[in-house]
Coordinates of N, CA and C in Angstrom, one line a residue:
Chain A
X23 N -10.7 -120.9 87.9 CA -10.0 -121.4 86.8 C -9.5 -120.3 85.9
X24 N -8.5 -120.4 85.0 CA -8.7 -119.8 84.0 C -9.0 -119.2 82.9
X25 N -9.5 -117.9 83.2 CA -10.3 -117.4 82.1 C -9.7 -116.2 81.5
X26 N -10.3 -116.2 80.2 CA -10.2 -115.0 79.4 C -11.8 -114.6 78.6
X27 N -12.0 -113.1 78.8 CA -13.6 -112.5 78.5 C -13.2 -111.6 77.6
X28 N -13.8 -111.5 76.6 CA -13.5 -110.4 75.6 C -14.7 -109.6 75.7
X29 N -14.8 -108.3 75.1 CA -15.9 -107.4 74.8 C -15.5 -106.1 74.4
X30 N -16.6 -106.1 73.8 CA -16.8 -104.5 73.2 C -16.4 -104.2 71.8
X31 N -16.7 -105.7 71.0 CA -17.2 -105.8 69.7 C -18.2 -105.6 69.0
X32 N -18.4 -105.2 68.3 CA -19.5 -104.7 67.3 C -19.9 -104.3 65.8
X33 N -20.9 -103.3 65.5 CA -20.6 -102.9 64.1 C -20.4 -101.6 64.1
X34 N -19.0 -101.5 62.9 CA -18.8 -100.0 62.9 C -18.4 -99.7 61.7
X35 N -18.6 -98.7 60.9 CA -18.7 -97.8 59.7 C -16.9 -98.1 59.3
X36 N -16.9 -98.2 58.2 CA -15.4 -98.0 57.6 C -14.6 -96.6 58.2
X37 N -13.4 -97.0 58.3 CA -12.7 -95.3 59.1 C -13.2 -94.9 60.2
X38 N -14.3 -95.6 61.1 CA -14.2 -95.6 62.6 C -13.5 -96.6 63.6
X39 N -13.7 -96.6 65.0 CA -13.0 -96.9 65.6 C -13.6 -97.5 66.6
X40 N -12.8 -98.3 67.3 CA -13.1 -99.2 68.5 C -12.4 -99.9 69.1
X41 N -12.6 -100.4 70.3 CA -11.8 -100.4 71.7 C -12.6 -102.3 72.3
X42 N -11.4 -103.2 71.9 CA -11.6 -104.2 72.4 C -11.1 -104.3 74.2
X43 N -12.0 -105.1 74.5 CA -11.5 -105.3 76.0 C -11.4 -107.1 76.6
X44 N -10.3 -106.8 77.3 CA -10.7 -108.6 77.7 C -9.9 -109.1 79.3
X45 N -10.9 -109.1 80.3 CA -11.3 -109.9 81.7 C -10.0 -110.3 81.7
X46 N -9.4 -111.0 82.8 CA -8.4 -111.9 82.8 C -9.0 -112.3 84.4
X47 N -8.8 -113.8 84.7 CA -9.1 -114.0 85.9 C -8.4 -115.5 85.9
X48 N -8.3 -116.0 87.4 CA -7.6 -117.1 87.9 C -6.6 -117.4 87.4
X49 N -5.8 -116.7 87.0 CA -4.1 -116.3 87.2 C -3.6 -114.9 87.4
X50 N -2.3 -114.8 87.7 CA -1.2 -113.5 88.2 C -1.1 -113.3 86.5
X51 N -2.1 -111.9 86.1 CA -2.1 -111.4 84.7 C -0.6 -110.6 85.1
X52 N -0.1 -110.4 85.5 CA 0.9 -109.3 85.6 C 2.4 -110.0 85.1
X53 N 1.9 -111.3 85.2 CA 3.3 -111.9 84.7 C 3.7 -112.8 83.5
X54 N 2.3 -112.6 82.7 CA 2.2 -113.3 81.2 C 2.3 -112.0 80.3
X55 N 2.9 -112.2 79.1 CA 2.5 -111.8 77.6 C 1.2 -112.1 77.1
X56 N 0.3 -111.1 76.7 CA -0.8 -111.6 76.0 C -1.0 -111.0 74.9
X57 N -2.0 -111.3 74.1 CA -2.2 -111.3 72.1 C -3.2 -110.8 72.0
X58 N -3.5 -110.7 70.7 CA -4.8 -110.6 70.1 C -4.3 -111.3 68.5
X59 N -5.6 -112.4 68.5 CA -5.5 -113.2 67.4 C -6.8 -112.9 66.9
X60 N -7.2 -112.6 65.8 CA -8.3 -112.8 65.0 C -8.6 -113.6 63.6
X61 N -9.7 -113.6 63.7 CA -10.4 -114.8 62.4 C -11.4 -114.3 61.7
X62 N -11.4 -114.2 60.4 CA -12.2 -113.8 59.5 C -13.4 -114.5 59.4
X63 N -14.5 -114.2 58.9 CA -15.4 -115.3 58.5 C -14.8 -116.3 58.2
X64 N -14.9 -117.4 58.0 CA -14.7 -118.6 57.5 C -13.7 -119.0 56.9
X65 N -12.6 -118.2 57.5 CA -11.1 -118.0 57.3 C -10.0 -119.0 58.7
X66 N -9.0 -118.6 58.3 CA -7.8 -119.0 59.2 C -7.4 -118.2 60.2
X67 N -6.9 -118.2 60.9 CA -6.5 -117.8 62.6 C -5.3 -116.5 62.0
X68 N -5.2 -115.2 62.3 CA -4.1 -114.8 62.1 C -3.9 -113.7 63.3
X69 N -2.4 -113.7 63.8 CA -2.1 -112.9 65.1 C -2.0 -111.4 64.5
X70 N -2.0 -110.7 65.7 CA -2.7 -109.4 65.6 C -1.6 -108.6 65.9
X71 N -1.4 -108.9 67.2 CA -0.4 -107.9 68.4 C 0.3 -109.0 69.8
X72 N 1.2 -108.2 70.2 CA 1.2 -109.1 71.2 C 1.7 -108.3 71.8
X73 N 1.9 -108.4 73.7 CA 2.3 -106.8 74.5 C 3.1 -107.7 75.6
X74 N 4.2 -107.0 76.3 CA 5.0 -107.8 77.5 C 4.5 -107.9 78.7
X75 N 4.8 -108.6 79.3 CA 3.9 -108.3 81.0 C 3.8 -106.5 81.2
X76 N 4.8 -106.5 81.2 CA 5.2 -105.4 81.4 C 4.5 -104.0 80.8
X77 N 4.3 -104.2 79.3 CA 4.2 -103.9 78.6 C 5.0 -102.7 77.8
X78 N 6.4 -103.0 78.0 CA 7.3 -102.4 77.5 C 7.5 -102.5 76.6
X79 N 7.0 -104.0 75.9 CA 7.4 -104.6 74.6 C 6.2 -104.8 74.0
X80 N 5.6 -104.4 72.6 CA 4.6 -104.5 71.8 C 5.3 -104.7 70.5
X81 N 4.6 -105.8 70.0 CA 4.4 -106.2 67.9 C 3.1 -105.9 67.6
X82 N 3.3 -105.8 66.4 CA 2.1 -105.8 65.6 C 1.8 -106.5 64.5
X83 N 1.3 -106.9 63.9 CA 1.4 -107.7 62.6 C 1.4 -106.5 61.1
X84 N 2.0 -106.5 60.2 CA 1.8 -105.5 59.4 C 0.7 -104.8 58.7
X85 N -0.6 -106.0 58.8 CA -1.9 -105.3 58.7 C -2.4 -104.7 59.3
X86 N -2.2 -104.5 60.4 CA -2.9 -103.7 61.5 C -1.9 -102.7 62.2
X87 N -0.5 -102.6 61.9 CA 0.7 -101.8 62.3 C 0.2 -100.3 61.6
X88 N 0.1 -99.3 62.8 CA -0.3 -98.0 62.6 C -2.0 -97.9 62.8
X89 N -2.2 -98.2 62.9 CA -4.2 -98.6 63.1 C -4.2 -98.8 64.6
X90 N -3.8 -100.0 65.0 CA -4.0 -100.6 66.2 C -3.4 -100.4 67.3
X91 N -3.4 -100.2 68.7 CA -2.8 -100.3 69.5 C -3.2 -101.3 70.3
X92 N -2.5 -101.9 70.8 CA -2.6 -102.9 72.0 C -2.1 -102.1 73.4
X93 N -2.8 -102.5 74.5 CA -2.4 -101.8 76.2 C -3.2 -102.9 76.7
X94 N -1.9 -102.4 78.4 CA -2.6 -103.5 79.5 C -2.9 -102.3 80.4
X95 N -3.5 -102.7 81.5 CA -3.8 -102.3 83.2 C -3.7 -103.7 83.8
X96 N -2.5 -103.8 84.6 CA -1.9 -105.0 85.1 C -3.2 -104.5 86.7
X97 N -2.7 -103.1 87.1 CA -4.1 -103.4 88.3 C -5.8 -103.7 88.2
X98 N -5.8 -103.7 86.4 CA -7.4 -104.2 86.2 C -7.2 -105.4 85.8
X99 N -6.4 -106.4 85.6 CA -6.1 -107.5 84.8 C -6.6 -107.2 83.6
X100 N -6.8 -106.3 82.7 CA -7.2 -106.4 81.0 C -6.3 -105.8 80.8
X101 N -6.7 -106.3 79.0 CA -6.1 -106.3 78.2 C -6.9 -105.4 77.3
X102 N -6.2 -104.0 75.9 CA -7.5 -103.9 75.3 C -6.6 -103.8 73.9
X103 N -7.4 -103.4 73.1 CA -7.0 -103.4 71.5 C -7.7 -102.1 71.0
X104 N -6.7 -100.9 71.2 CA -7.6 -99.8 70.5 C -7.6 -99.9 68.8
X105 N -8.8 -99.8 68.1 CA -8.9 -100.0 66.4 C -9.0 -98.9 66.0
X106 N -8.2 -98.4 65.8 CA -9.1 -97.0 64.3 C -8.6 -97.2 63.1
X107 N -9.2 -96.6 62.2 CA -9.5 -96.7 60.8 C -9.4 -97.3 60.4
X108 N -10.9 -98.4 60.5 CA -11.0 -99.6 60.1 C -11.5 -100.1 59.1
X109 N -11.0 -101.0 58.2 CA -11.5 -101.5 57.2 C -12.2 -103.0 56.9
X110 N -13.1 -102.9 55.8 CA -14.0 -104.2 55.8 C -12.9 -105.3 55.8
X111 N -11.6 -105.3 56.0 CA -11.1 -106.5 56.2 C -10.7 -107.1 57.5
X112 N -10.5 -105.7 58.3 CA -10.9 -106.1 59.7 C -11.9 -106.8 60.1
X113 N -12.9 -107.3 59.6 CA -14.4 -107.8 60.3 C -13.8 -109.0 60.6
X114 N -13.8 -109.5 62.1 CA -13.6 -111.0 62.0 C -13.7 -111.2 63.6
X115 N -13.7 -112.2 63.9 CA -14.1 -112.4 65.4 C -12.2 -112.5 66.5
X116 N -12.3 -111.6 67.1 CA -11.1 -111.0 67.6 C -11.2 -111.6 69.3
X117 N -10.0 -112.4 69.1 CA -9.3 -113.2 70.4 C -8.3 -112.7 71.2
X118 N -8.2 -112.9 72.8 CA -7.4 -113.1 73.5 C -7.1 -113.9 73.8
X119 N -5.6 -113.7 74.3 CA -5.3 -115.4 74.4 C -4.1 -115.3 75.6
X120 N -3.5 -115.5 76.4 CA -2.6 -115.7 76.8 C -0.9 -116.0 76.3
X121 N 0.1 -115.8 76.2 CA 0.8 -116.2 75.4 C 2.1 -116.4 76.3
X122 N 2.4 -117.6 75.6 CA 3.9 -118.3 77.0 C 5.3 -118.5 75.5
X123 N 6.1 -118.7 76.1 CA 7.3 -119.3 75.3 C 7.8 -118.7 74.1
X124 N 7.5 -116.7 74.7 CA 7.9 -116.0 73.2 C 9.7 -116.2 73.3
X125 N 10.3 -116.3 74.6 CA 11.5 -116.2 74.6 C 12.5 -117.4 74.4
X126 N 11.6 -118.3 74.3 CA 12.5 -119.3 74.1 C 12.0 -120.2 72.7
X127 N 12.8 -121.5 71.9 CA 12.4 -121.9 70.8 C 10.9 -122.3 70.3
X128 N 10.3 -121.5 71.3 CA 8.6 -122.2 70.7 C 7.8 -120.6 70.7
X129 N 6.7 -120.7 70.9 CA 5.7 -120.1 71.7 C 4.4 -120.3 71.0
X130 N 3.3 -120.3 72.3 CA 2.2 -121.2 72.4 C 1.3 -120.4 73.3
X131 N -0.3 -120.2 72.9 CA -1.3 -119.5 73.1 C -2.5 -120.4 73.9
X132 N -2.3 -120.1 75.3 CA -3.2 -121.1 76.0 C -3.2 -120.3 77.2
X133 N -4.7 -119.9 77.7 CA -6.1 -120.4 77.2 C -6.3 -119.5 76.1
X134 N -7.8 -119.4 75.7 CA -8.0 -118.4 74.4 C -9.6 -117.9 74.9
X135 N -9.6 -116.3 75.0 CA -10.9 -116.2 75.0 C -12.0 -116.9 74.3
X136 N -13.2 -116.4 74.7 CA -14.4 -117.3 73.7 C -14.2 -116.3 72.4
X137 N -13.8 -115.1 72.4 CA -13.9 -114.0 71.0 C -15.1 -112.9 71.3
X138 N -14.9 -112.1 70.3 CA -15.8 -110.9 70.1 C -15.8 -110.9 68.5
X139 N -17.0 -110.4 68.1 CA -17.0 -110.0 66.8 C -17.2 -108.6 66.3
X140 N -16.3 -108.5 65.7 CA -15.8 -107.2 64.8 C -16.4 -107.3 63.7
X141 N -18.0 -106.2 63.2 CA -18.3 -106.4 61.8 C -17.6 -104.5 61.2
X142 N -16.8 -104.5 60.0 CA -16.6 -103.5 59.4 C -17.8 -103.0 58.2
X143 N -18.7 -102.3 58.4 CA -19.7 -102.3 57.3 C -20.5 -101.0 57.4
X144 N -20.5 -100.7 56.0 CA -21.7 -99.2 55.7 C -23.1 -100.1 55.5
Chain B
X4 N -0.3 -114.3 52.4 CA -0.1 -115.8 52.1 C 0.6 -115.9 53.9
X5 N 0.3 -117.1 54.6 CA 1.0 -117.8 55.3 C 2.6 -118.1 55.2
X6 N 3.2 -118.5 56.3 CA 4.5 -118.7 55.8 C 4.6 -119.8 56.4
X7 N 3.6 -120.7 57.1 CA 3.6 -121.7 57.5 C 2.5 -122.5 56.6
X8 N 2.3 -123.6 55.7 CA 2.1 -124.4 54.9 C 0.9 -125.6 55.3
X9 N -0.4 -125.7 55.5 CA -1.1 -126.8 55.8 C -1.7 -127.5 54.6
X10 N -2.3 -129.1 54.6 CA -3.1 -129.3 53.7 C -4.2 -128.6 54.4
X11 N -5.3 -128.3 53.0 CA -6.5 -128.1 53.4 C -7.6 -129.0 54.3
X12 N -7.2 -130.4 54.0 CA -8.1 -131.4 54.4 C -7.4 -132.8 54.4
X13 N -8.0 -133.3 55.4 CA -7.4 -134.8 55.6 C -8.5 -135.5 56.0
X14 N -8.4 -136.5 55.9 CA -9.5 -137.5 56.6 C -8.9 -138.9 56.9
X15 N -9.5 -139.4 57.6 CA -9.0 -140.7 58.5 C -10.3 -141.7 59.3
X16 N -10.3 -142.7 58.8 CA -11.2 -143.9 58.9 C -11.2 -143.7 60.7
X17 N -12.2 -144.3 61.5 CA -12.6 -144.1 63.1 C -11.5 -145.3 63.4
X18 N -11.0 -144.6 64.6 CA -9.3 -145.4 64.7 C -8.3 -145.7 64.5
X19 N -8.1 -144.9 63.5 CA -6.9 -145.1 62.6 C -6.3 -144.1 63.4
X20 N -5.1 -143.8 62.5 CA -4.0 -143.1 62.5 C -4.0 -142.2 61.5
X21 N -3.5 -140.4 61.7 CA -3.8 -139.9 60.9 C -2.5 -138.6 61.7
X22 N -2.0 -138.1 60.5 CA -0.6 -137.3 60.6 C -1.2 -135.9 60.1
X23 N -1.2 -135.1 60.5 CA -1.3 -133.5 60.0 C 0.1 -132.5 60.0
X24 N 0.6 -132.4 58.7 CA 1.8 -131.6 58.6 C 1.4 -130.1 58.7
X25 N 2.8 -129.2 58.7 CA 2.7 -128.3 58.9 C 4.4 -127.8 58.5
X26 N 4.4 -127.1 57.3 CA 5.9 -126.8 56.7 C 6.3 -125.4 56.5
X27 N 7.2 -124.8 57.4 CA 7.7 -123.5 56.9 C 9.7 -123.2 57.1
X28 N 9.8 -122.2 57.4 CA 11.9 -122.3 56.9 C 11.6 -122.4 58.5
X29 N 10.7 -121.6 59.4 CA 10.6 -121.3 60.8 C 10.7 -122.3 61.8
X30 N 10.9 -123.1 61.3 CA 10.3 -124.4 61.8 C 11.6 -125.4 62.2
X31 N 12.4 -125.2 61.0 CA 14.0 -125.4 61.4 C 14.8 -125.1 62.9
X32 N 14.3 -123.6 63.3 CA 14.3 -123.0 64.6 C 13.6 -123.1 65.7
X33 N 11.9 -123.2 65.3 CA 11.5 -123.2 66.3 C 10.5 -124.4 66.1
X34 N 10.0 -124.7 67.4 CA 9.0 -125.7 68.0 C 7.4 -124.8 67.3
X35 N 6.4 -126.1 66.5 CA 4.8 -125.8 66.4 C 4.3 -126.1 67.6
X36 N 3.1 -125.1 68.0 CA 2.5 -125.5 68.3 C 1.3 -125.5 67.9
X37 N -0.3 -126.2 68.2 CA -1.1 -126.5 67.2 C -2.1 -126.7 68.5
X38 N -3.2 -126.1 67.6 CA -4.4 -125.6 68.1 C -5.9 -126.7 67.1
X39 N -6.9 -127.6 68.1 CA -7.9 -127.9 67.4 C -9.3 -126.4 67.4
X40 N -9.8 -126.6 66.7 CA -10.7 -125.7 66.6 C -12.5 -126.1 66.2
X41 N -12.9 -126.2 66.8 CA -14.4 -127.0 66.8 C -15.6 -125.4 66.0
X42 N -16.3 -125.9 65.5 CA -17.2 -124.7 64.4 C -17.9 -124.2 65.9
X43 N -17.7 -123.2 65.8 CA -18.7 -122.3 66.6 C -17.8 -121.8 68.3
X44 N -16.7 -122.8 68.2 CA -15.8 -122.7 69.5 C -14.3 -121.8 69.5
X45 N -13.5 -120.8 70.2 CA -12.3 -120.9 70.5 C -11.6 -122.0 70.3
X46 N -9.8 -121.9 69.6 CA -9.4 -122.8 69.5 C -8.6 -123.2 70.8
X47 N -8.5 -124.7 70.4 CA -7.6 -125.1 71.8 C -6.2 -125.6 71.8
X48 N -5.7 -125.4 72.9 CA -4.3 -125.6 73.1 C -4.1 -127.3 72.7
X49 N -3.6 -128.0 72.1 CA -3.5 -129.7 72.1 C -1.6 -129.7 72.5
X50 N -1.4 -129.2 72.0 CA 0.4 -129.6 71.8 C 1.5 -128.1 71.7
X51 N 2.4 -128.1 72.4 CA 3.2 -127.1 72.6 C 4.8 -127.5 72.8
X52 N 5.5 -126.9 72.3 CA 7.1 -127.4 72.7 C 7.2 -128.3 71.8
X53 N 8.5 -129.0 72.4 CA 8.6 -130.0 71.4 C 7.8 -131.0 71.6
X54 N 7.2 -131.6 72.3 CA 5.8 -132.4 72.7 C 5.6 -132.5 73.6
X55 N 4.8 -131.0 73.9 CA 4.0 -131.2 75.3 C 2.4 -131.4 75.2
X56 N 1.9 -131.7 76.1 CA -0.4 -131.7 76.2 C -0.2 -131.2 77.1
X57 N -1.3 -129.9 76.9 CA -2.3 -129.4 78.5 C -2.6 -130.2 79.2
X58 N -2.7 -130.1 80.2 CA -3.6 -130.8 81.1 C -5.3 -131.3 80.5
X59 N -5.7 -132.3 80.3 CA -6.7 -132.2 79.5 C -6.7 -132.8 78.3
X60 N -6.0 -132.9 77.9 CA -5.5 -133.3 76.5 C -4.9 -134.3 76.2
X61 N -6.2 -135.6 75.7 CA -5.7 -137.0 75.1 C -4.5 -137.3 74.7
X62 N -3.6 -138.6 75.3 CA -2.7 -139.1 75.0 C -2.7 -139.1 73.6
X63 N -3.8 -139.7 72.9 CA -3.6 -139.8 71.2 C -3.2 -138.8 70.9
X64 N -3.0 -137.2 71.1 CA -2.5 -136.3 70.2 C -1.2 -136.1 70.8
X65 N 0.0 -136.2 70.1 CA 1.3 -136.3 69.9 C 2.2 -135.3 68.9
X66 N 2.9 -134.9 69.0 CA 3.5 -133.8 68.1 C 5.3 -134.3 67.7
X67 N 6.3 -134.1 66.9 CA 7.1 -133.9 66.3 C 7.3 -132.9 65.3
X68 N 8.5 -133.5 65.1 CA 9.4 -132.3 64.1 C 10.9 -133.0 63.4
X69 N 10.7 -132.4 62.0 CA 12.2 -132.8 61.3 C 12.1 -132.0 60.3
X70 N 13.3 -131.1 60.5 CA 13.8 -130.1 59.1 C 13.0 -129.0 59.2
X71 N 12.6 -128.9 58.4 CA 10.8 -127.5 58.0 C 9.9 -128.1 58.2
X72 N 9.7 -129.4 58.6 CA 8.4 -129.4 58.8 C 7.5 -130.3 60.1
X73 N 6.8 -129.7 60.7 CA 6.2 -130.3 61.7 C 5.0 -131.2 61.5
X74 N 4.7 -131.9 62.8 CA 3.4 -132.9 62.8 C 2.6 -133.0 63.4
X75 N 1.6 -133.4 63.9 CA 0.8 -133.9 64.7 C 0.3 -134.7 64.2
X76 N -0.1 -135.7 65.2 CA -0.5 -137.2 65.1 C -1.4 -137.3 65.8
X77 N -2.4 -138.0 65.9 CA -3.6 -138.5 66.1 C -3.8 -139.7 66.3
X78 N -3.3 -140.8 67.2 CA -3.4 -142.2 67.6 C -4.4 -142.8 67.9
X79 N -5.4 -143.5 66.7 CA -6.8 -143.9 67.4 C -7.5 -142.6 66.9
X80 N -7.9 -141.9 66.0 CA -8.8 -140.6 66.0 C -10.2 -141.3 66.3
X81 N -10.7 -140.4 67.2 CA -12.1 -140.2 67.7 C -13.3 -140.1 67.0
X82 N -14.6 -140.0 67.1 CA -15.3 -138.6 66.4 C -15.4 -137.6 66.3
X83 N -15.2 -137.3 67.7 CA -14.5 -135.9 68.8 C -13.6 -135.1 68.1
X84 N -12.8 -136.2 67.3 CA -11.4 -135.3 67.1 C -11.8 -134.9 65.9
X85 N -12.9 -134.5 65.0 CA -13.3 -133.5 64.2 C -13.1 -132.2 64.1
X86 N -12.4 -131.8 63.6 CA -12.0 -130.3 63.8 C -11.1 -129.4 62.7
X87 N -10.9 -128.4 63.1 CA -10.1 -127.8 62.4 C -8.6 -127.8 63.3
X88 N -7.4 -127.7 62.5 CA -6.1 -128.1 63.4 C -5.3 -127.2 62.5
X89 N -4.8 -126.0 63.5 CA -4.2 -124.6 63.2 C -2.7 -125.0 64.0
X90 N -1.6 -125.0 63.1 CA 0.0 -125.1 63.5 C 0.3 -123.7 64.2
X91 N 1.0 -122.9 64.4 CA 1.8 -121.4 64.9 C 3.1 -122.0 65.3
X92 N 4.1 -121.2 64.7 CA 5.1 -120.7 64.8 C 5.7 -119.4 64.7
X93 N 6.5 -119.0 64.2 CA 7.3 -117.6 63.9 C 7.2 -117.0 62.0
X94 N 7.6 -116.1 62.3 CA 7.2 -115.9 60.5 C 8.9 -115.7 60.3
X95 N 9.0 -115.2 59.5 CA 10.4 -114.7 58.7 C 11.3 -113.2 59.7
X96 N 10.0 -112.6 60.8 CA 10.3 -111.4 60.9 C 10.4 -112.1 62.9
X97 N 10.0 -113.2 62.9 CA 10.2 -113.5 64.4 C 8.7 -113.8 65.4
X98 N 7.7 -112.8 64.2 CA 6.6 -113.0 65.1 C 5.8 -113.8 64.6
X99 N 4.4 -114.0 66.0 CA 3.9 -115.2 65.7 C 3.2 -115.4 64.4
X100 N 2.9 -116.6 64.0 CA 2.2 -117.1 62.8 C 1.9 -117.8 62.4
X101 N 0.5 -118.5 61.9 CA -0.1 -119.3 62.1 C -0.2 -119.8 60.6
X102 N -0.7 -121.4 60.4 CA -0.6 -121.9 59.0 C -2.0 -121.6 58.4
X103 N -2.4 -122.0 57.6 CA -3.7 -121.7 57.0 C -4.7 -122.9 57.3
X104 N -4.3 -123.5 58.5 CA -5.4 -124.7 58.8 C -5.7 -126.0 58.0
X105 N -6.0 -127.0 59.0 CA -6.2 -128.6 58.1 C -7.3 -128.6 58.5
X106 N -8.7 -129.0 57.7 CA -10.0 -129.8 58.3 C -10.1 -131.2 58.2
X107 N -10.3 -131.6 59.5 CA -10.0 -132.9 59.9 C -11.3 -133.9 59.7
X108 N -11.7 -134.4 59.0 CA -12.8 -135.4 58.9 C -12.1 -136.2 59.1
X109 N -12.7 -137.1 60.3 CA -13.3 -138.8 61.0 C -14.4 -139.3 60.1
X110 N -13.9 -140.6 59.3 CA -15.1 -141.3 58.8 C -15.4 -142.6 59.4

């Protein structure tokens, strides 16, 4: 079936850095768009990045634009999210997701990893 | 701030009918789609397009649209259907963006 596995979340010091990673299996990862969505403590869903199959094409969201990079390995199926210089606002549990219908009038995030959590703290 | 618009909370008697909006300019353009979200779980895909369900996903949840603002509908709510229910669309700049969430109490 289809799955998505996140990892390599944790706790890290303000102004350090880290390297999300996430599995892809039981589909052709080489031919989807995929994200990173995160969620704060006890907050709302907000998108992060998003990269092309290809990955010729990358966004960012303005909070994380210059910090973050997003990359694929279409021959490893993952996905990752390099973090540096991170702040306590970053802390929040950080999703992959699949992403369909950027090119046409919708777009829609299905499946969704289970998450990793990202704590920012001295 | 969001640029897509939720109530914070709704609630709906067990089998009723219950509407969850979702209002931004984005929305004029493009199709919501909307995600439930269970405490402690990933959220899920319910509704996509102009109204589509996953595979998996109860007839009762239904989706539209008119003007800026979108819906989801709940035909018959569950117990089940307790949740939190996240809209996404586009922001102002094209990319994705999500509303600030409805919590759904079934009483």
């Amino acid at each position: 079936q289809v799955q998505l596995v996140e990892s390599g979340g944790g706790l890290v010091k303000p102004g350090g850095s880290l390297r999300l990673s996430c599995a892809a299996s039981g589909f052709t990862f080489s031919d989807y768009y995929m994200s990173w969505i995160r969620q704060a403590p006890g907050k709302g869903l907000e998108w992060v990045s998003y990269i092309s199959s290809s990955g010729s094409t990358i966004y960012y969201a303005d909070s994380v634009k210059g910090r973050f990079t997003i990359s694929r390995d279409n021959a490893k199926n993952s996905l990752y999210l390099q973090m540096n210089s991170l702040r306590a606002e970053d802390t929040a549990v950080y999703y992959c997701a699949r992403m369909r219908g950027i090119a046409a009038a919708s777009n829609w995030f299905d499946p969704w990893g289970q998450g990793t959590l990202v704590t920012v703290s001295s | 701030s969001s640029e897509l618009t939720q109530d914070p909370a709704v609630s709906v008697a067990l089998g009723q009918t219950v509407r969850i909006t979702c209002q931004g300019d984005s929305l004029r353009s493009y199709y919501a789609s909307w995600y439930q979200q269970k405490p402690g779980q990933a959220p899920v895909l319910v509704i996509y397009g102009k109204n589509n369900r996953p595979s998996g996903i109860p007839d009762r949840f239904s989706g539209s649209s008119s003007g800026n603002t979108a819906s989801l509908t709940i035909t018959g709510a569950q117990a089940e259907d307790e949740a939190d229910y996240y809209c996404n669309s586009r922001d102002s700049s094209g990319n994705p963006s999500f509303g600030g969430g409805t919590k759904l109490t079934v009483l």
